[in-house]
Every structure is written in C-alpha cells, then in structure tokens.
CSV table of C-alpha atoms in Angstrom, one decimal:
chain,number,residue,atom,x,y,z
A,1473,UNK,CA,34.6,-154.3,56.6
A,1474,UNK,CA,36.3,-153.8,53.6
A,1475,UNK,CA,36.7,-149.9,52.3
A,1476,UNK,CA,38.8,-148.0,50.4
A,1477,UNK,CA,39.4,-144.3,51.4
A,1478,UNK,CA,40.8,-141.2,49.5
A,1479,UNK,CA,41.2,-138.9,51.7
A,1480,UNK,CA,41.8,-135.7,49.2
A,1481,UNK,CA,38.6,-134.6,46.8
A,1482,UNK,CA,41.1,-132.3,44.6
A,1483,UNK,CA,45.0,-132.5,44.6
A,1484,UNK,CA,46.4,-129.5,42.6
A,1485,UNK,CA,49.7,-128.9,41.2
A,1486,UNK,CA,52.2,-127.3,38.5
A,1487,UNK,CA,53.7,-129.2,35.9
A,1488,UNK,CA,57.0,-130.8,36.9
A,1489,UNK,CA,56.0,-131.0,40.4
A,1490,UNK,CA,55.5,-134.5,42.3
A,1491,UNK,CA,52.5,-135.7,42.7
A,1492,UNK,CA,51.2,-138.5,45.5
A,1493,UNK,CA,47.8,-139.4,45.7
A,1494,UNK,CA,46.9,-141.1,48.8
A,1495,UNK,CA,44.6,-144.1,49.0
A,1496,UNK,CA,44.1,-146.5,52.0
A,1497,UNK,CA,42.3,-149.8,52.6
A,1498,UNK,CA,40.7,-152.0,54.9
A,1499,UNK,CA,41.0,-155.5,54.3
A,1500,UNK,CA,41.4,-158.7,55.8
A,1501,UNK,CA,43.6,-161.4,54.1
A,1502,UNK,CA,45.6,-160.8,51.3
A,1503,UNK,CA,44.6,-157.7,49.1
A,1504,UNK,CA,44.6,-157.1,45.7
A,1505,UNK,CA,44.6,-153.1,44.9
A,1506,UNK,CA,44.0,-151.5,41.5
A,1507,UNK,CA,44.2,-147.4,40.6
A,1508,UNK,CA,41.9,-146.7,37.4
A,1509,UNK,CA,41.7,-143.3,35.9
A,1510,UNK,CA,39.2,-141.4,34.1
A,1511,UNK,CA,39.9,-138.8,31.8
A,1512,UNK,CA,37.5,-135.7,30.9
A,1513,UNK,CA,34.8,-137.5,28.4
A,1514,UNK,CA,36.1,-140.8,28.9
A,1515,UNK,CA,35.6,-143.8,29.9
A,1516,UNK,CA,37.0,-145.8,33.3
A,1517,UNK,CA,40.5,-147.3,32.5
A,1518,UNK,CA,42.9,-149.2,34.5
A,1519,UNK,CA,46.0,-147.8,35.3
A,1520,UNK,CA,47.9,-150.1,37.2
A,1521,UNK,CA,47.5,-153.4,39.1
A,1522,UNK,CA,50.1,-153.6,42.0
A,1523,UNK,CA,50.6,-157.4,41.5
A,1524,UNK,CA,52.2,-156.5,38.3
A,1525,UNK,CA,54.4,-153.6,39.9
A,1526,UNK,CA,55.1,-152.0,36.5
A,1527,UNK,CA,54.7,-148.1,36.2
A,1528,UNK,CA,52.3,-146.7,34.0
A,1529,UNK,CA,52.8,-143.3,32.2
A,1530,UNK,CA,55.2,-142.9,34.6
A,1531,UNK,CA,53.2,-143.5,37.6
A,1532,UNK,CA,54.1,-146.3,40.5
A,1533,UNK,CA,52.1,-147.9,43.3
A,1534,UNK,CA,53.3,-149.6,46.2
A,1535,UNK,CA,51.4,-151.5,48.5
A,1536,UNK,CA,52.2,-151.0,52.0
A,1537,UNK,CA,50.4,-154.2,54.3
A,1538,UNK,CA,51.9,-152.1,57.3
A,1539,UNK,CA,50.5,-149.1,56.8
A,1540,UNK,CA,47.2,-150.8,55.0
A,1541,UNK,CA,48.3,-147.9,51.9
A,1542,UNK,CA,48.7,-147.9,48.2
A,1543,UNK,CA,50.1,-144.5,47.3
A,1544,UNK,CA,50.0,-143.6,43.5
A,1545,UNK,CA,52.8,-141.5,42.9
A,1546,UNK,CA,54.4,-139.5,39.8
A,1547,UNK,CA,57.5,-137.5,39.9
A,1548,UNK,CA,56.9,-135.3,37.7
A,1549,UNK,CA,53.0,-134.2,37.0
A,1550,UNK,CA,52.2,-133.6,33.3
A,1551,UNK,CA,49.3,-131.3,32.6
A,1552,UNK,CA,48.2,-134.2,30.4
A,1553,UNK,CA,47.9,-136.3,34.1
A,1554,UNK,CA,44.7,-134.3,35.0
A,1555,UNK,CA,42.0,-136.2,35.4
A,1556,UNK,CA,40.2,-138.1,38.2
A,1557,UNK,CA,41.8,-141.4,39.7
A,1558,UNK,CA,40.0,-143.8,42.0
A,1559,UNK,CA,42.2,-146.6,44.3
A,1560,UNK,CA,39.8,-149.8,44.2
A,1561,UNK,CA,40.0,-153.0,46.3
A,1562,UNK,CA,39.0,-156.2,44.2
A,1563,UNK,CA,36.0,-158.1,47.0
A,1564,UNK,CA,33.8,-160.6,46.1
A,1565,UNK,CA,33.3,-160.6,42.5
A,1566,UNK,CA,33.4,-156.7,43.1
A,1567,UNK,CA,35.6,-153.7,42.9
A,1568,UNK,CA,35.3,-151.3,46.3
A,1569,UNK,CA,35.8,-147.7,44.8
A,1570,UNK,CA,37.2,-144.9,46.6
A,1571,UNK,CA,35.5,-141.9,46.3
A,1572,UNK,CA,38.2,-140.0,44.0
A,1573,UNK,CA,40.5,-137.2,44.1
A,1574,UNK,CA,40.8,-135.2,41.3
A,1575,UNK,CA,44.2,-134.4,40.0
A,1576,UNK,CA,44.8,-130.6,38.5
A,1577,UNK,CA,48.1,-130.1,36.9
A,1578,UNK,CA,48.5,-126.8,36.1
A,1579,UNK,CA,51.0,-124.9,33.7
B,1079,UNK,CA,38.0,-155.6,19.6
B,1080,UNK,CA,35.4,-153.8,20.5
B,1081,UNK,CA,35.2,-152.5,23.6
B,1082,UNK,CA,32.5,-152.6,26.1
B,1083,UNK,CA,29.3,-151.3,24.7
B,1084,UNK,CA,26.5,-149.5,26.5
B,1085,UNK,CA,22.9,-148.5,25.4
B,1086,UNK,CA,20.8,-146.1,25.5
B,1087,UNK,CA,24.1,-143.6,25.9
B,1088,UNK,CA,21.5,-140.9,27.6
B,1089,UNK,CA,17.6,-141.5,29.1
B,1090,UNK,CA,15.6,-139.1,30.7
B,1091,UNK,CA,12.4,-140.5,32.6
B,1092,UNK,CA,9.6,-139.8,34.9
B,1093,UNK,CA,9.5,-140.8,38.5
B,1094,UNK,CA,7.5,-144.0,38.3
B,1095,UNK,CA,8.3,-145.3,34.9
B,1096,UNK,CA,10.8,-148.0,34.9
B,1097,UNK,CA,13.7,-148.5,32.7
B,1098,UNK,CA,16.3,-150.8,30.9
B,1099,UNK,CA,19.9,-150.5,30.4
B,1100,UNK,CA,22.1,-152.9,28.1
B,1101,UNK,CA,25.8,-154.4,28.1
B,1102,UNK,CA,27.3,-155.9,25.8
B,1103,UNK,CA,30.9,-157.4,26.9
B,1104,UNK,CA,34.2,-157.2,25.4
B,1105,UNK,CA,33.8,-160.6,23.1
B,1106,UNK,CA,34.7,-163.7,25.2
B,1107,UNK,CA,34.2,-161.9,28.5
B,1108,UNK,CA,31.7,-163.9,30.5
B,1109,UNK,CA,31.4,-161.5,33.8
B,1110,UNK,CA,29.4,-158.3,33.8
B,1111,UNK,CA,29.4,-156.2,36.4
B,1112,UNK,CA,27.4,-153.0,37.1
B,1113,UNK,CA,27.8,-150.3,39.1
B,1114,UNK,CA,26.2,-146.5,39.9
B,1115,UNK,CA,28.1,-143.1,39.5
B,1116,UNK,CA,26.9,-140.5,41.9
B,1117,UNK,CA,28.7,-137.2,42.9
B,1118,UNK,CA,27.7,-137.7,46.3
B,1119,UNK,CA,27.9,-141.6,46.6
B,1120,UNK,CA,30.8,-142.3,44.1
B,1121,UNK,CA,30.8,-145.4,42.3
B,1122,UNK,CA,28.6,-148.2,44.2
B,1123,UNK,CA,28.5,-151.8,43.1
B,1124,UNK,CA,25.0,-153.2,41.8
B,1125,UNK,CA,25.6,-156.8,40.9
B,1126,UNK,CA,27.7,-159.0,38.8
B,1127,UNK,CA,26.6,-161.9,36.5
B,1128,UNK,CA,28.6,-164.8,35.3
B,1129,UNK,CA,27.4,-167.5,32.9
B,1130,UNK,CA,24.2,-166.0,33.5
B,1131,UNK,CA,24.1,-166.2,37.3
B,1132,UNK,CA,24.2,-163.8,39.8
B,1133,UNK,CA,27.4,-163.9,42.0
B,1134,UNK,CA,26.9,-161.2,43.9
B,1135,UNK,CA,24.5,-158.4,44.8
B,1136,UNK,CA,25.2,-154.9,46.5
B,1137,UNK,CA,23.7,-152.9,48.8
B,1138,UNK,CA,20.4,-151.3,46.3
B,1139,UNK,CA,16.6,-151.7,47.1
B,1140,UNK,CA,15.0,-154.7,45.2
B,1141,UNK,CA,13.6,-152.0,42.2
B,1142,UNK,CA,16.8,-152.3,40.6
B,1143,UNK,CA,17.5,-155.8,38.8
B,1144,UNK,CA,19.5,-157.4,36.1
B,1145,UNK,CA,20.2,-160.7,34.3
B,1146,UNK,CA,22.9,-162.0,31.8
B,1147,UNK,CA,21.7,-164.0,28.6
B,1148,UNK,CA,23.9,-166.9,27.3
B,1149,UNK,CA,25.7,-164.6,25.1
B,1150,UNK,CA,27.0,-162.4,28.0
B,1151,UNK,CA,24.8,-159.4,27.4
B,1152,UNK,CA,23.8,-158.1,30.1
B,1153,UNK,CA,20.4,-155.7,31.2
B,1154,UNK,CA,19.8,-154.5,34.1
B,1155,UNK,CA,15.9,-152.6,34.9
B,1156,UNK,CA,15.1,-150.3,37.4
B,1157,UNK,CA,11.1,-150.3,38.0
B,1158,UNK,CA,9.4,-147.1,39.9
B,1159,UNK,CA,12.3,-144.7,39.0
B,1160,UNK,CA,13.1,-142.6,41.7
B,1161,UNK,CA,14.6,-139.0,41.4
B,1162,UNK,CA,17.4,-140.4,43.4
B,1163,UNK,CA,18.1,-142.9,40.5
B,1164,UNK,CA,19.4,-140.5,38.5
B,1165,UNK,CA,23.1,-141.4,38.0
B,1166,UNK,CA,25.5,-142.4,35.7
B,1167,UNK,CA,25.4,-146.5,35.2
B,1168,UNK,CA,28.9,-148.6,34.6
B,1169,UNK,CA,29.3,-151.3,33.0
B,1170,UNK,CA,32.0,-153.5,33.3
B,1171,UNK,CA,33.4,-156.7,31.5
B,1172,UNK,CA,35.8,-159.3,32.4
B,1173,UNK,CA,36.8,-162.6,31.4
B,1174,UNK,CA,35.6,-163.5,34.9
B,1175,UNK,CA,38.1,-166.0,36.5
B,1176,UNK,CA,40.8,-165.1,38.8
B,1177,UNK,CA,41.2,-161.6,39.6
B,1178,UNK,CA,40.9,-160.4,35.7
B,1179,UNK,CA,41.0,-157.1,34.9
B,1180,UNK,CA,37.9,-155.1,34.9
B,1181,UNK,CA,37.0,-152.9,31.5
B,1182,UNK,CA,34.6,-150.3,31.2
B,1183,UNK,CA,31.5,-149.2,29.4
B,1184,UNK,CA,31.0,-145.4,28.7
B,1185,UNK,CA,28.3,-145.2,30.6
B,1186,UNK,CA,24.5,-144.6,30.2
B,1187,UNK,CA,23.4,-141.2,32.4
B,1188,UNK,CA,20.3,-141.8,33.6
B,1189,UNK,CA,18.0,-138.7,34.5
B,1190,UNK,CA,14.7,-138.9,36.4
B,1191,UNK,CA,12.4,-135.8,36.5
C-alpha cells in the first residue's frame, strides 16, 4: 500500500536550533517525494521536490530508499519557519499526504 | 498569473442540502485535483480531472462528485450533505503531464449544521 507517515503532530523548538522533521513512506518502485508547507492563513505551497535536490529557505530533503525516509531538515530554525509541513508521495494522478507535524519555533 | 482560484471561499449548509464548489486552474493547467482537509483525517484525495476525464477517484461515498469543463474549471457537488462533510476543500492545479508540480487553491470551508 502506499502511505506516507509523520510520526510527530508538533515539533517545538528555539530559534537557532536544528530542526528535523521526520516523514516516511511506503512505496513500491521508484518514488517521487515532495514536502509542501502551509503557513498560518495561507494557502498549500511546495517547498521542495527531492528530484531537484535544491534547498529551500534553507531547508534540505534527502531521500533515503534504504530506510524508505525523506527527512526535512534545517539547521538553524527561524521563528518565521513555523508553520505546518506535510511530506507527500506523488500515486496515481494523486498526492498521498501525511498527516502533518506542526513546527513551533520559538524565541 | 493568477493563481488557483476557489469559490464560494466559506458555505454553511444544512444536513441534506447539497452543494457546489468551483476551480478555476492556474491558466494553461489542464489537471485538477481535489482533495478534503480534516483535523482528524488530514488531507484525503477526492478525484482528479484531466481534459475533462476522470483519472482517478479516491476512497469517498458516491454523494460527492465532480467534472472538468473544456476550459479546465472544475466543480465538484456533494448531494445530502452530511455533518461529517464539513471540511476544508483543496483544490489543486497542474499542467498535468509528468510528475508536475501541484498548486493550491485557498480553499473553500465547508460547514454543515
């Protein structure tokens, strides 16, 4: 079956910390992984893609086939940064959401 | 350009009625997809259109429906409202081939009493 899992509802931390949100899939064949983001009163954006392995407001992804993960990780959290991010798998003519964590950076 | 655009942005209903909700697609995008925002169920694929067809169709009962017109606008309907329907409804746009990039609608918030 194909599923995405985010294990944490709510990830907390200070400013300046590093932050690691965890996400992890099921899949079979060759996945393609996004991480979108949405911000307080806005709408669902993409942050980053892992086929195009670019870092996005300072955030990276890297997908691990061994360990069936794609980690989204900062290394140093801005309070700006809080918001709620969802991993999602692309399926057929679908994206399989996670069901969230929510990111608090606090001052 | 324009962005993806969803009407009405807030509906309140009673269970029983039906309802519609519109999309209208970044300009040149020919996929819609739709999907439902619940704190308890997260986001949950409906369906997706392309050049008017349905490609594919999740898990929902048969009361919730949509179609795509030859301009890429999307509807969807949901007849006998339930209070479960009561959810935020995404839109999405994309230009449909490959693995493209999915953008989103705001959202209309759907509330059934």
């Amino acid at each position: 079956a194909q599923r995405v899992t985010q294990p944490e509802k709510l990830l907390s931390v200070f400013k300046g910390a590093p932050v690691e949100l965890k996400c992890n899939y099921s899949y079979s064949g060759s996945p393609e992984l996004f991480w979108y983001v949405q911000y307080s009163r806005q709408r669902l954006q993409l942050l980053l893609r892992h086929i195009s392995r670019e870092s996005i407001k300072g955030f990276t992804a890297d997908l691990n086939k061994g360990e069936t993960s794609f980690h989204l990780k900062k290394p140093f959290a801005q309070e700006e940064d809080s918001a709620m991010y969802y991993c999602a798998l692309v399926g057929s003519y679908k994206l399989i959401f996670g069901s969230g964590t929510r990111l608090l950076v606090r001052p | 350009k324009a962005g993806v655009t969803q009407t009405p942005r807030y509906l309140i209903k009673t269970r029983g009625q039906q309802v519609t909700l519109s999309c209208s697609p970044i300009s040149g995008h020919r996929s819609v997809s739709w999907y439902q925002q619940t704190p308890g169920q997260g986001l949950q694929f409906l369906f997706e259109y392309f050049s008017e067809t349905q490609r594919n169709k999740g898990n929902f009962p048969g009361r919730f429906s949509g179609r795509q017109f030859s301009n890429s606008r999307s509807e969807m309907n949901v007849s006998t409202l339930e209070l479960g329907d009561s959810a935020l409804y995404l839109c999405a746009s994309s230009l449909g081939r490959g693995r493209a990039e999915a953008f989103f609608g705001q959202g209309t918030r759907l509330t059934v009493v």
